[in-house]
Amino acid sequence: MHHTLATPTPARMPTSHTAHAIFIEGPDAIAFAHSQFTSQVTALANQRWQFSSWLDAQGRVRNMFHLARISDERLLVILRGGDATSFIENLRRFVFRSRVKLSNAEGLLANSSATPLHDVDMQDDAIRLGCGTHSVLFGENVQNDDAWQLQQLREGWAWLPSNTLNELLPPALSLHRLGAVAIDKGCYPGQEIVARLHYRGGNKRHLHHVALSKHAQEGALLQRDHREFMRLLNLFIVDNEHIEALAVMTDEAAEQFGQQHEHLLSDDGIDIRLLTSWPA
């Protein structure tokens, strides 16, 4: 289900977005990342990036991120939610004897001109990630507007508030659609759950793009009739009367939109309009 939207001019001052990013370096960097993350890391060529994630043992998403291969033995992780310090501390427990170094990568994220999806371009003191309709610059001195956030929100590229980490399964974030989850690779944390959901089904929550009549907190749990209705993820205030968000809903809740002409009211008075729905 998809509704085409004109792209309004965001009513925001130019700004940059603080990045939580990590370098994974060393002779075993690629093999180590492949054994921990959900994507096909060994298939990632130099100067390319892919969506990936790191799951807990129950198959829930600890972190979702861009994974860029900078060189033969160097990866850059740009988190889409969560903080770099916690990520490094938790990941370091699995290093064991692998020849791997984990370190914070200081920088900001900012919008830039369009480059092909998944391309990585090294520019002076910045790294450009191609996103198709735009690109994102990562570096210490980048300055631009945050238009990339709205474009990525409309593509269904989730950004996870802190209270949603370790809560959602990959299909609820449409990670298969983004190529962030590989079924046909070796074992990684949560892999059995991923395979079970893929082959046997059972996931009943999916990602949706919605418009809100008024502001709500990222990560908020909205209710209808005193029952859980949707978990909001990232929001973008287009103007004072137009707010767009990504949200995870149960399939049962999503079906209510069709019964109510695609408009529903939450218990706290937020009018919600369904714009786009994605499969797992």
PDB file of C-alpha atoms in Angstrom:
ATOM      1  CA  MET A   1       0.000   0.000   0.000  1.00  0.00           C
ATOM      2  CA  HIS A   2       1.519   3.320  -0.995  1.00  0.00           C
ATOM      3  CA  HIS A   3       0.382   6.929  -1.192  1.00  0.00           C
ATOM      4  CA  THR A   4       2.556   9.314  -3.212  1.00  0.00           C
ATOM      5  CA  LEU A   5       3.489  12.469  -1.346  1.00  0.00           C
ATOM      6  CA  ALA A   6       4.768  15.727  -2.703  1.00  0.00           C
ATOM      7  CA  THR A   7       7.988  16.669  -0.992  1.00  0.00           C
ATOM      8  CA  PRO A   8       7.400  19.738   1.161  1.00  0.00           C
ATOM      9  CA  THR A   9      10.232  22.020   2.112  1.00  0.00           C
ATOM     10  CA  PRO A  10      11.106  21.125   5.709  1.00  0.00           C
ATOM     11  CA  ALA A  11      10.526  24.053   8.059  1.00  0.00           C
ATOM     12  CA  ARG A  12      13.847  23.623   9.829  1.00  0.00           C
ATOM     13  CA  MET A  13      17.027  25.525  10.284  1.00  0.00           C
ATOM     14  CA  PRO A  14      20.106  23.900   8.705  1.00  0.00           C
ATOM     15  CA  THR A  15      21.585  21.469  11.174  1.00  0.00           C
ATOM     16  CA  SER A  16      23.810  18.420  11.437  1.00  0.00           C
ATOM     17  CA  HIS A  17      23.037  15.145  13.151  1.00  0.00           C
ATOM     18  CA  THR A  18      25.461  13.639  15.667  1.00  0.00           C
ATOM     19  CA  ALA A  19      26.575  10.202  14.537  1.00  0.00           C
ATOM     20  CA  HIS A  20      27.268   7.247  16.776  1.00  0.00           C
ATOM     21  CA  ALA A  21      29.778   5.328  14.720  1.00  0.00           C
ATOM     22  CA  ILE A  22      32.392   2.632  15.187  1.00  0.00           C
ATOM     23  CA  PHE A  23      35.429   1.426  13.275  1.00  0.00           C
ATOM     24  CA  ILE A  24      36.036  -2.348  13.181  1.00  0.00           C
ATOM     25  CA  GLU A  25      39.598  -2.936  12.032  1.00  0.00           C
ATOM     26  CA  GLY A  26      42.148  -5.728  11.748  1.00  0.00           C
ATOM     27  CA  PRO A  27      42.997  -8.905   9.824  1.00  0.00           C
ATOM     28  CA  ASP A  28      39.875 -10.645  11.173  1.00  0.00           C
ATOM     29  CA  ALA A  29      37.515  -7.665  10.937  1.00  0.00           C
ATOM     30  CA  ILE A  30      35.439  -9.005   8.019  1.00  0.00           C
ATOM     31  CA  ALA A  31      35.141 -12.559   9.349  1.00  0.00           C
ATOM     32  CA  PHE A  32      34.312 -11.312  12.846  1.00  0.00           C
ATOM     33  CA  ALA A  33      31.583  -8.959  11.615  1.00  0.00           C
ATOM     34  CA  HIS A  34      30.190 -11.713   9.378  1.00  0.00           C
ATOM     35  CA  SER A  35      29.881 -14.025  12.390  1.00  0.00           C
ATOM     36  CA  GLN A  36      28.027 -11.434  14.489  1.00  0.00           C
ATOM     37  CA  PHE A  37      25.864  -9.391  12.116  1.00  0.00           C
ATOM     38  CA  THR A  38      22.839 -10.410  10.062  1.00  0.00           C
ATOM     39  CA  SER A  39      24.016  -9.344   6.594  1.00  0.00           C
ATOM     40  CA  GLN A  40      26.391 -10.991   4.117  1.00  0.00           C
ATOM     41  CA  VAL A  41      29.467  -9.096   5.285  1.00  0.00           C
ATOM     42  CA  THR A  42      31.946 -11.260   3.353  1.00  0.00           C
ATOM     43  CA  ALA A  43      30.153 -10.294   0.120  1.00  0.00           C
ATOM     44  CA  LEU A  44      30.601  -6.565   0.801  1.00  0.00           C
ATOM     45  CA  ALA A  45      33.124  -5.032  -1.609  1.00  0.00           C
ATOM     46  CA  ASN A  46      35.460  -2.176  -0.788  1.00  0.00           C
ATOM     47  CA  GLN A  47      33.829   1.254  -1.096  1.00  0.00           C
ATOM     48  CA  ARG A  48      30.338  -0.210  -0.663  1.00  0.00           C
ATOM     49  CA  TRP A  49      27.856  -0.199   2.210  1.00  0.00           C
ATOM     50  CA  GLN A  50      24.917  -2.372   3.223  1.00  0.00           C
ATOM     51  CA  PHE A  51      22.212  -2.324   5.844  1.00  0.00           C
ATOM     52  CA  SER A  52      22.891  -4.713   8.688  1.00  0.00           C
ATOM     53  CA  SER A  53      21.891  -5.405  12.270  1.00  0.00           C
ATOM     54  CA  TRP A  54      23.066  -7.124  15.414  1.00  0.00           C
ATOM     55  CA  LEU A  55      20.585  -9.329  17.259  1.00  0.00           C
ATOM     56  CA  ASP A  56      20.363 -10.726  20.755  1.00  0.00           C
ATOM     57  CA  ALA A  57      19.982 -14.459  21.402  1.00  0.00           C
ATOM     58  CA  GLN A  58      16.178 -14.132  21.183  1.00  0.00           C
ATOM     59  CA  GLY A  59      16.440 -12.669  17.684  1.00  0.00           C
ATOM     60  CA  ARG A  60      15.522  -9.126  18.708  1.00  0.00           C
ATOM     61  CA  VAL A  61      17.344  -6.177  17.151  1.00  0.00           C
ATOM     62  CA  ARG A  62      20.012  -4.769  19.454  1.00  0.00           C
ATOM     63  CA  ASN A  63      21.104  -2.290  16.789  1.00  0.00           C
ATOM     64  CA  MET A  64      20.397  -1.466  13.165  1.00  0.00           C
ATOM     65  CA  PHE A  65      23.098   0.275  11.123  1.00  0.00           C
ATOM     66  CA  HIS A  66      24.874   1.151   7.904  1.00  0.00           C
ATOM     67  CA  LEU A  67      27.910  -1.107   7.468  1.00  0.00           C
ATOM     68  CA  ALA A  68      30.519   0.363   5.098  1.00  0.00           C
ATOM     69  CA  ARG A  69      33.672  -1.400   3.943  1.00  0.00           C
ATOM     70  CA  ILE A  70      36.351   1.274   3.837  1.00  0.00           C
ATOM     71  CA  SER A  71      39.238  -1.045   2.898  1.00  0.00           C
ATOM     72  CA  ASP A  72      40.243  -4.711   2.985  1.00  0.00           C
ATOM     73  CA  GLU A  73      40.491  -4.784   6.774  1.00  0.00           C
ATOM     74  CA  ARG A  74      38.396  -1.808   7.878  1.00  0.00           C
ATOM     75  CA  LEU A  75      34.642  -1.436   8.404  1.00  0.00           C
ATOM     76  CA  LEU A  76      32.630   1.582   9.479  1.00  0.00           C
ATOM     77  CA  VAL A  77      29.405   1.073  11.439  1.00  0.00           C
ATOM     78  CA  ILE A  78      26.999   4.043  11.584  1.00  0.00           C
ATOM     79  CA  LEU A  79      24.287   3.246  14.083  1.00  0.00           C
ATOM     80  CA  ARG A  80      20.662   4.065  13.379  1.00  0.00           C
ATOM     81  CA  GLY A  81      19.860   4.382  17.067  1.00  0.00           C
ATOM     82  CA  GLY A  82      21.774   3.469  20.213  1.00  0.00           C
ATOM     83  CA  ASP A  83      25.182   4.715  21.291  1.00  0.00           C
ATOM     84  CA  ALA A  84      28.658   3.728  20.177  1.00  0.00           C
ATOM     85  CA  THR A  85      30.068   3.163  23.659  1.00  0.00           C
ATOM     86  CA  SER A  86      27.471   0.558  24.586  1.00  0.00           C
ATOM     87  CA  PHE A  87      27.768  -1.080  21.186  1.00  0.00           C
ATOM     88  CA  ILE A  88      31.539  -1.455  21.550  1.00  0.00           C
ATOM     89  CA  GLU A  89      31.313  -2.724  25.126  1.00  0.00           C
ATOM     90  CA  ASN A  90      28.754  -5.370  24.199  1.00  0.00           C
ATOM     91  CA  LEU A  91      30.462  -6.429  20.959  1.00  0.00           C
ATOM     92  CA  ARG A  92      33.895  -6.662  22.585  1.00  0.00           C
ATOM     93  CA  ARG A  93      32.673  -9.603  24.680  1.00  0.00           C
ATOM     94  CA  PHE A  94      32.591 -11.705  21.518  1.00  0.00           C
ATOM     95  CA  VAL A  95      36.012 -10.813  20.132  1.00  0.00           C
ATOM     96  CA  PHE A  96      37.900 -13.549  22.021  1.00  0.00           C
ATOM     97  CA  ARG A  97      41.078 -14.275  19.987  1.00  0.00           C
ATOM     98  CA  SER A  98      39.990 -12.485  16.817  1.00  0.00           C
ATOM     99  CA  ARG A  99      42.514  -9.920  15.593  1.00  0.00           C
ATOM    100  CA  VAL A 100      40.056  -7.053  15.742  1.00  0.00           C
ATOM    101  CA  LYS A 101      40.163  -3.502  17.078  1.00  0.00           C
ATOM    102  CA  LEU A 102      36.953  -1.633  17.960  1.00  0.00           C
ATOM    103  CA  SER A 103      37.003   2.147  18.316  1.00  0.00           C
ATOM    104  CA  ASN A 104      34.669   5.137  18.338  1.00  0.00           C
ATOM    105  CA  ALA A 105      34.476   7.098  15.094  1.00  0.00           C
ATOM    106  CA  GLU A 106      33.759  10.744  15.910  1.00  0.00           C
ATOM    107  CA  GLY A 107      31.590  12.673  13.483  1.00  0.00           C
ATOM    108  CA  LEU A 108      28.324  14.174  12.311  1.00  0.00           C
ATOM    109  CA  LEU A 109      25.820  13.171   9.645  1.00  0.00           C
ATOM    110  CA  ALA A 110      24.636  15.681   7.074  1.00  0.00           C
ATOM    111  CA  ASN A 111      22.720  15.752   3.800  1.00  0.00           C
ATOM    112  CA  SER A 112      24.499  15.863   0.437  1.00  0.00           C
ATOM    113  CA  SER A 113      23.811  15.452  -3.273  1.00  0.00           C
ATOM    114  CA  ALA A 114      22.539  12.232  -4.834  1.00  0.00           C
ATOM    115  CA  THR A 115      24.939   9.339  -5.427  1.00  0.00           C
ATOM    116  CA  PRO A 116      24.160   5.697  -6.302  1.00  0.00           C
ATOM    117  CA  LEU A 117      22.668   3.550  -3.566  1.00  0.00           C
ATOM    118  CA  HIS A 118      25.276   1.643  -1.523  1.00  0.00           C
ATOM    119  CA  ASP A 119      28.277   3.514  -2.989  1.00  0.00           C
ATOM    120  CA  VAL A 120      30.939   4.750  -0.546  1.00  0.00           C
ATOM    121  CA  ASP A 121      33.044   7.743  -1.550  1.00  0.00           C
ATOM    122  CA  MET A 122      36.019   8.987   0.478  1.00  0.00           C
ATOM    123  CA  GLN A 123      36.153  12.795   0.365  1.00  0.00           C
ATOM    124  CA  ASP A 124      38.971  14.633   2.136  1.00  0.00           C
ATOM    125  CA  ASP A 125      37.895  14.419   5.780  1.00  0.00           C
ATOM    126  CA  ALA A 126      34.420  12.974   5.110  1.00  0.00           C
ATOM    127  CA  ILE A 127      32.881   9.680   4.009  1.00  0.00           C
ATOM    128  CA  ARG A 128      29.871   9.813   1.682  1.00  0.00           C
ATOM    129  CA  LEU A 129      27.261   7.039   1.757  1.00  0.00           C
ATOM    130  CA  GLY A 130      25.210   6.929  -1.435  1.00  0.00           C
ATOM    131  CA  CYS A 131      21.473   6.638  -0.816  1.00  0.00           C
ATOM    132  CA  GLY A 132      20.091   6.923  -4.345  1.00  0.00           C
ATOM    133  CA  THR A 133      17.999  10.106  -4.168  1.00  0.00           C
ATOM    134  CA  HIS A 134      20.581  11.752  -1.895  1.00  0.00           C
ATOM    135  CA  SER A 135      23.669  10.908   0.093  1.00  0.00           C
ATOM    136  CA  VAL A 136      24.792  11.252   3.690  1.00  0.00           C
ATOM    137  CA  LEU A 137      28.147  12.693   4.677  1.00  0.00           C
ATOM    138  CA  PHE A 138      29.919  11.413   7.785  1.00  0.00           C
ATOM    139  CA  GLY A 139      32.734  13.523   9.175  1.00  0.00           C
ATOM    140  CA  GLU A 140      33.825  15.898  11.924  1.00  0.00           C
ATOM    141  CA  ASN A 141      33.319  19.134   9.990  1.00  0.00           C
ATOM    142  CA  VAL A 142      30.304  18.505   7.748  1.00  0.00           C
ATOM    143  CA  GLN A 143      27.609  21.188   7.738  1.00  0.00           C
ATOM    144  CA  ASN A 144      24.330  20.883   5.883  1.00  0.00           C
ATOM    145  CA  ASP A 145      20.597  20.484   6.412  1.00  0.00           C
ATOM    146  CA  ASP A 146      18.791  17.389   7.661  1.00  0.00           C
ATOM    147  CA  ALA A 147      16.629  16.747   4.585  1.00  0.00           C
ATOM    148  CA  TRP A 148      18.051  13.215   4.418  1.00  0.00           C
ATOM    149  CA  GLN A 149      16.016  12.276   7.484  1.00  0.00           C
ATOM    150  CA  LEU A 150      12.667  12.858   5.772  1.00  0.00           C
ATOM    151  CA  GLN A 151      13.766  11.096   2.588  1.00  0.00           C
ATOM    152  CA  GLN A 152      14.946   8.048   4.529  1.00  0.00           C
ATOM    153  CA  LEU A 153      11.846   8.000   6.698  1.00  0.00           C
ATOM    154  CA  ARG A 154       9.687   7.849   3.554  1.00  0.00           C
ATOM    155  CA  GLU A 155      11.816   4.968   2.258  1.00  0.00           C
ATOM    156  CA  GLY A 156      11.133   3.016   5.448  1.00  0.00           C
ATOM    157  CA  TRP A 157      14.661   3.251   6.820  1.00  0.00           C
ATOM    158  CA  ALA A 158      13.972   3.101  10.530  1.00  0.00           C
ATOM    159  CA  TRP A 159      15.900   4.929  13.225  1.00  0.00           C
ATOM    160  CA  LEU A 160      15.497   3.238  16.603  1.00  0.00           C
ATOM    161  CA  PRO A 161      14.777   5.249  19.774  1.00  0.00           C
ATOM    162  CA  SER A 162      16.617   3.914  22.824  1.00  0.00           C
ATOM    163  CA  ASN A 163      13.501   2.337  24.350  1.00  0.00           C
ATOM    164  CA  THR A 164      12.948   0.182  21.247  1.00  0.00           C
ATOM    165  CA  LEU A 165      16.397  -1.452  21.257  1.00  0.00           C
ATOM    166  CA  ASN A 166      16.226  -5.193  22.050  1.00  0.00           C
ATOM    167  CA  GLU A 167      12.456  -5.084  21.525  1.00  0.00           C
ATOM    168  CA  LEU A 168      11.692  -5.636  17.834  1.00  0.00           C
ATOM    169  CA  LEU A 169      12.240  -8.609  15.549  1.00  0.00           C
ATOM    170  CA  PRO A 170      13.849  -8.016  12.116  1.00  0.00           C
ATOM    171  CA  PRO A 171      10.605  -8.458  10.115  1.00  0.00           C
ATOM    172  CA  ALA A 172       8.958  -5.704  12.167  1.00  0.00           C
ATOM    173  CA  LEU A 173      11.571  -3.278  10.822  1.00  0.00           C
ATOM    174  CA  SER A 174      11.402  -4.577   7.251  1.00  0.00           C
ATOM    175  CA  LEU A 175      15.058  -5.605   7.430  1.00  0.00           C
ATOM    176  CA  HIS A 176      14.678  -8.383   4.857  1.00  0.00           C
ATOM    177  CA  ARG A 177      13.405  -5.831   2.334  1.00  0.00           C
ATOM    178  CA  LEU A 178      16.505  -3.712   2.976  1.00  0.00           C
ATOM    179  CA  GLY A 179      18.864  -6.646   2.446  1.00  0.00           C
ATOM    180  CA  ALA A 180      20.000  -6.424   6.065  1.00  0.00           C
ATOM    181  CA  VAL A 181      19.220 -10.050   6.919  1.00  0.00           C
ATOM    182  CA  ALA A 182      20.711 -13.097   5.209  1.00  0.00           C
ATOM    183  CA  ILE A 183      19.038 -16.468   5.607  1.00  0.00           C
ATOM    184  CA  ASP A 184      21.674 -18.493   3.735  1.00  0.00           C
ATOM    185  CA  LYS A 185      24.771 -17.728   5.794  1.00  0.00           C
ATOM    186  CA  GLY A 186      26.422 -19.318   8.777  1.00  0.00           C
ATOM    187  CA  CYS A 187      25.303 -19.007  12.354  1.00  0.00           C
ATOM    188  CA  TYR A 188      25.098 -15.602  14.057  1.00  0.00           C
ATOM    189  CA  PRO A 189      23.304 -14.473  17.232  1.00  0.00           C
ATOM    190  CA  GLY A 190      19.549 -14.865  16.796  1.00  0.00           C
ATOM    191  CA  GLN A 191      19.909 -16.728  13.478  1.00  0.00           C
ATOM    192  CA  GLU A 192      17.642 -19.612  14.524  1.00  0.00           C
ATOM    193  CA  ILE A 193      14.803 -17.196  15.301  1.00  0.00           C
ATOM    194  CA  VAL A 194      15.319 -15.393  11.979  1.00  0.00           C
ATOM    195  CA  ALA A 195      15.175 -18.686  10.071  1.00  0.00           C
ATOM    196  CA  ARG A 196      12.100 -19.883  11.960  1.00  0.00           C
ATOM    197  CA  LEU A 197      10.200 -16.678  11.215  1.00  0.00           C
ATOM    198  CA  HIS A 198      11.256 -16.814   7.569  1.00  0.00           C
ATOM    199  CA  TYR A 199      10.293 -20.426   6.910  1.00  0.00           C
ATOM    200  CA  ARG A 200       7.412 -20.925   9.333  1.00  0.00           C
ATOM    201  CA  GLY A 201       6.002 -17.407   9.633  1.00  0.00           C
ATOM    202  CA  GLY A 202       4.599 -16.096  12.871  1.00  0.00           C
ATOM    203  CA  ASN A 203       5.613 -12.445  12.722  1.00  0.00           C
ATOM    204  CA  LYS A 204       2.536 -10.290  13.277  1.00  0.00           C
ATOM    205  CA  ARG A 205       4.097  -6.803  13.446  1.00  0.00           C
ATOM    206  CA  HIS A 206       5.173  -4.700  10.487  1.00  0.00           C
ATOM    207  CA  LEU A 207       6.536  -1.282   9.600  1.00  0.00           C
ATOM    208  CA  HIS A 208       4.314   1.589   8.468  1.00  0.00           C
ATOM    209  CA  HIS A 209       4.670   5.227   7.427  1.00  0.00           C
ATOM    210  CA  VAL A 210       2.086   7.474   9.068  1.00  0.00           C
ATOM    211  CA  ALA A 211       1.147  11.137   9.362  1.00  0.00           C
ATOM    212  CA  LEU A 212       0.317  12.558  12.807  1.00  0.00           C
ATOM    213  CA  SER A 213      -1.927  15.514  13.587  1.00  0.00           C
ATOM    214  CA  LYS A 214       0.317  16.622  16.459  1.00  0.00           C
ATOM    215  CA  HIS A 215       3.696  15.934  17.952  1.00  0.00           C
ATOM    216  CA  ALA A 216       4.471  12.805  19.963  1.00  0.00           C
ATOM    217  CA  GLN A 217       7.672  11.488  21.479  1.00  0.00           C
ATOM    218  CA  GLU A 218       9.888   9.196  19.444  1.00  0.00           C
ATOM    219  CA  GLY A 219       9.563   5.716  20.918  1.00  0.00           C
ATOM    220  CA  ALA A 220       6.093   6.474  22.326  1.00  0.00           C
ATOM    221  CA  LEU A 221       3.585   3.648  22.645  1.00  0.00           C
ATOM    222  CA  LEU A 222       0.216   4.895  21.377  1.00  0.00           C
ATOM    223  CA  GLN A 223      -2.988   3.248  22.511  1.00  0.00           C
ATOM    224  CA  ARG A 224      -6.547   2.875  21.240  1.00  0.00           C
ATOM    225  CA  ASP A 225      -9.300   1.837  23.626  1.00  0.00           C
ATOM    226  CA  HIS A 226      -6.603   1.402  26.298  1.00  0.00           C
ATOM    227  CA  ARG A 227      -4.812  -1.235  24.237  1.00  0.00           C
ATOM    228  CA  GLU A 228      -1.384  -1.069  22.590  1.00  0.00           C
ATOM    229  CA  PHE A 229      -1.840   0.259  19.079  1.00  0.00           C
ATOM    230  CA  MET A 230       1.506   1.352  17.644  1.00  0.00           C
ATOM    231  CA  ARG A 231       5.109   1.974  18.644  1.00  0.00           C
ATOM    232  CA  LEU A 232       6.441   5.155  17.111  1.00  0.00           C
ATOM    233  CA  LEU A 233      10.023   5.161  15.854  1.00  0.00           C
ATOM    234  CA  ASN A 234      11.566   8.228  14.178  1.00  0.00           C
ATOM    235  CA  LEU A 235       9.526  11.392  13.526  1.00  0.00           C
ATOM    236  CA  PHE A 236      10.090  14.366  11.249  1.00  0.00           C
ATOM    237  CA  ILE A 237       8.294  17.687  11.716  1.00  0.00           C
ATOM    238  CA  VAL A 238       7.695  18.876   8.155  1.00  0.00           C
ATOM    239  CA  ASP A 239       5.846  21.955   9.381  1.00  0.00           C
ATOM    240  CA  ASN A 240       3.677  22.869  12.377  1.00  0.00           C
ATOM    241  CA  GLU A 241       0.678  20.990  11.008  1.00  0.00           C
ATOM    242  CA  HIS A 242       2.393  18.068   9.275  1.00  0.00           C
ATOM    243  CA  ILE A 243       4.368  15.421  11.125  1.00  0.00           C
ATOM    244  CA  GLU A 244       5.477  12.143   9.569  1.00  0.00           C
ATOM    245  CA  ALA A 245       6.702   9.072  11.395  1.00  0.00           C
ATOM    246  CA  LEU A 246       7.621   5.440  11.071  1.00  0.00           C
ATOM    247  CA  ALA A 247       5.686   3.114  13.344  1.00  0.00           C
ATOM    248  CA  VAL A 248       5.478  -0.591  14.109  1.00  0.00           C
ATOM    249  CA  MET A 249       1.952  -1.992  14.371  1.00  0.00           C
ATOM    250  CA  THR A 250       0.394  -5.396  14.769  1.00  0.00           C
ATOM    251  CA  ASP A 251      -1.317  -6.606  11.607  1.00  0.00           C
ATOM    252  CA  GLU A 252      -4.621  -6.510  13.488  1.00  0.00           C
ATOM    253  CA  ALA A 253      -4.132  -2.833  14.323  1.00  0.00           C
ATOM    254  CA  ALA A 254      -3.157  -2.009  10.745  1.00  0.00           C
ATOM    255  CA  GLU A 255      -6.344  -3.606   9.452  1.00  0.00           C
ATOM    256  CA  GLN A 256      -8.377  -1.081  11.447  1.00  0.00           C
ATOM    257  CA  PHE A 257      -7.227   1.680   9.091  1.00  0.00           C
ATOM    258  CA  GLY A 258      -9.040   0.079   6.181  1.00  0.00           C
ATOM    259  CA  GLN A 259     -12.202  -0.061   8.255  1.00  0.00           C
ATOM    260  CA  GLN A 260     -11.885   3.608   9.220  1.00  0.00           C
ATOM    261  CA  HIS A 261     -10.945   5.060   5.808  1.00  0.00           C
ATOM    262  CA  GLU A 262      -7.250   5.143   6.724  1.00  0.00           C
ATOM    263  CA  HIS A 263      -7.730   7.553   9.651  1.00  0.00           C
ATOM    264  CA  LEU A 264      -7.679   6.563  13.320  1.00  0.00           C
ATOM    265  CA  LEU A 265      -7.631   8.489  16.582  1.00  0.00           C
ATOM    266  CA  SER A 266      -5.380   7.446  19.462  1.00  0.00           C
ATOM    267  CA  ASP A 267      -6.538   7.610  23.081  1.00  0.00           C
ATOM    268  CA  ASP A 268      -4.546  10.816  23.581  1.00  0.00           C
ATOM    269  CA  GLY A 269      -6.200  12.578  20.653  1.00  0.00           C
ATOM    270  CA  ILE A 270      -3.639  12.136  17.870  1.00  0.00           C
ATOM    271  CA  ASP A 271      -5.263  11.732  14.465  1.00  0.00           C
ATOM    272  CA  ILE A 272      -3.214   9.169  12.540  1.00  0.00           C
ATOM    273  CA  ARG A 273      -3.280   8.686   8.778  1.00  0.00           C
ATOM    274  CA  LEU A 274      -1.724   5.617   7.181  1.00  0.00           C
ATOM    275  CA  LEU A 275       0.491   6.495   4.193  1.00  0.00           C
ATOM    276  CA  THR A 276       2.623   3.447   3.345  1.00  0.00           C
ATOM    277  CA  SER A 277       2.915  -0.142   4.532  1.00  0.00           C
ATOM    278  CA  TRP A 278       5.874  -2.460   3.947  1.00  0.00           C
ATOM    279  CA  PRO A 279       6.293  -6.210   4.034  1.00  0.00           C
ATOM    280  CA  ALA A 280       8.899  -7.807   6.226  1.00  0.00           C
TER     281      ALA A 280
END
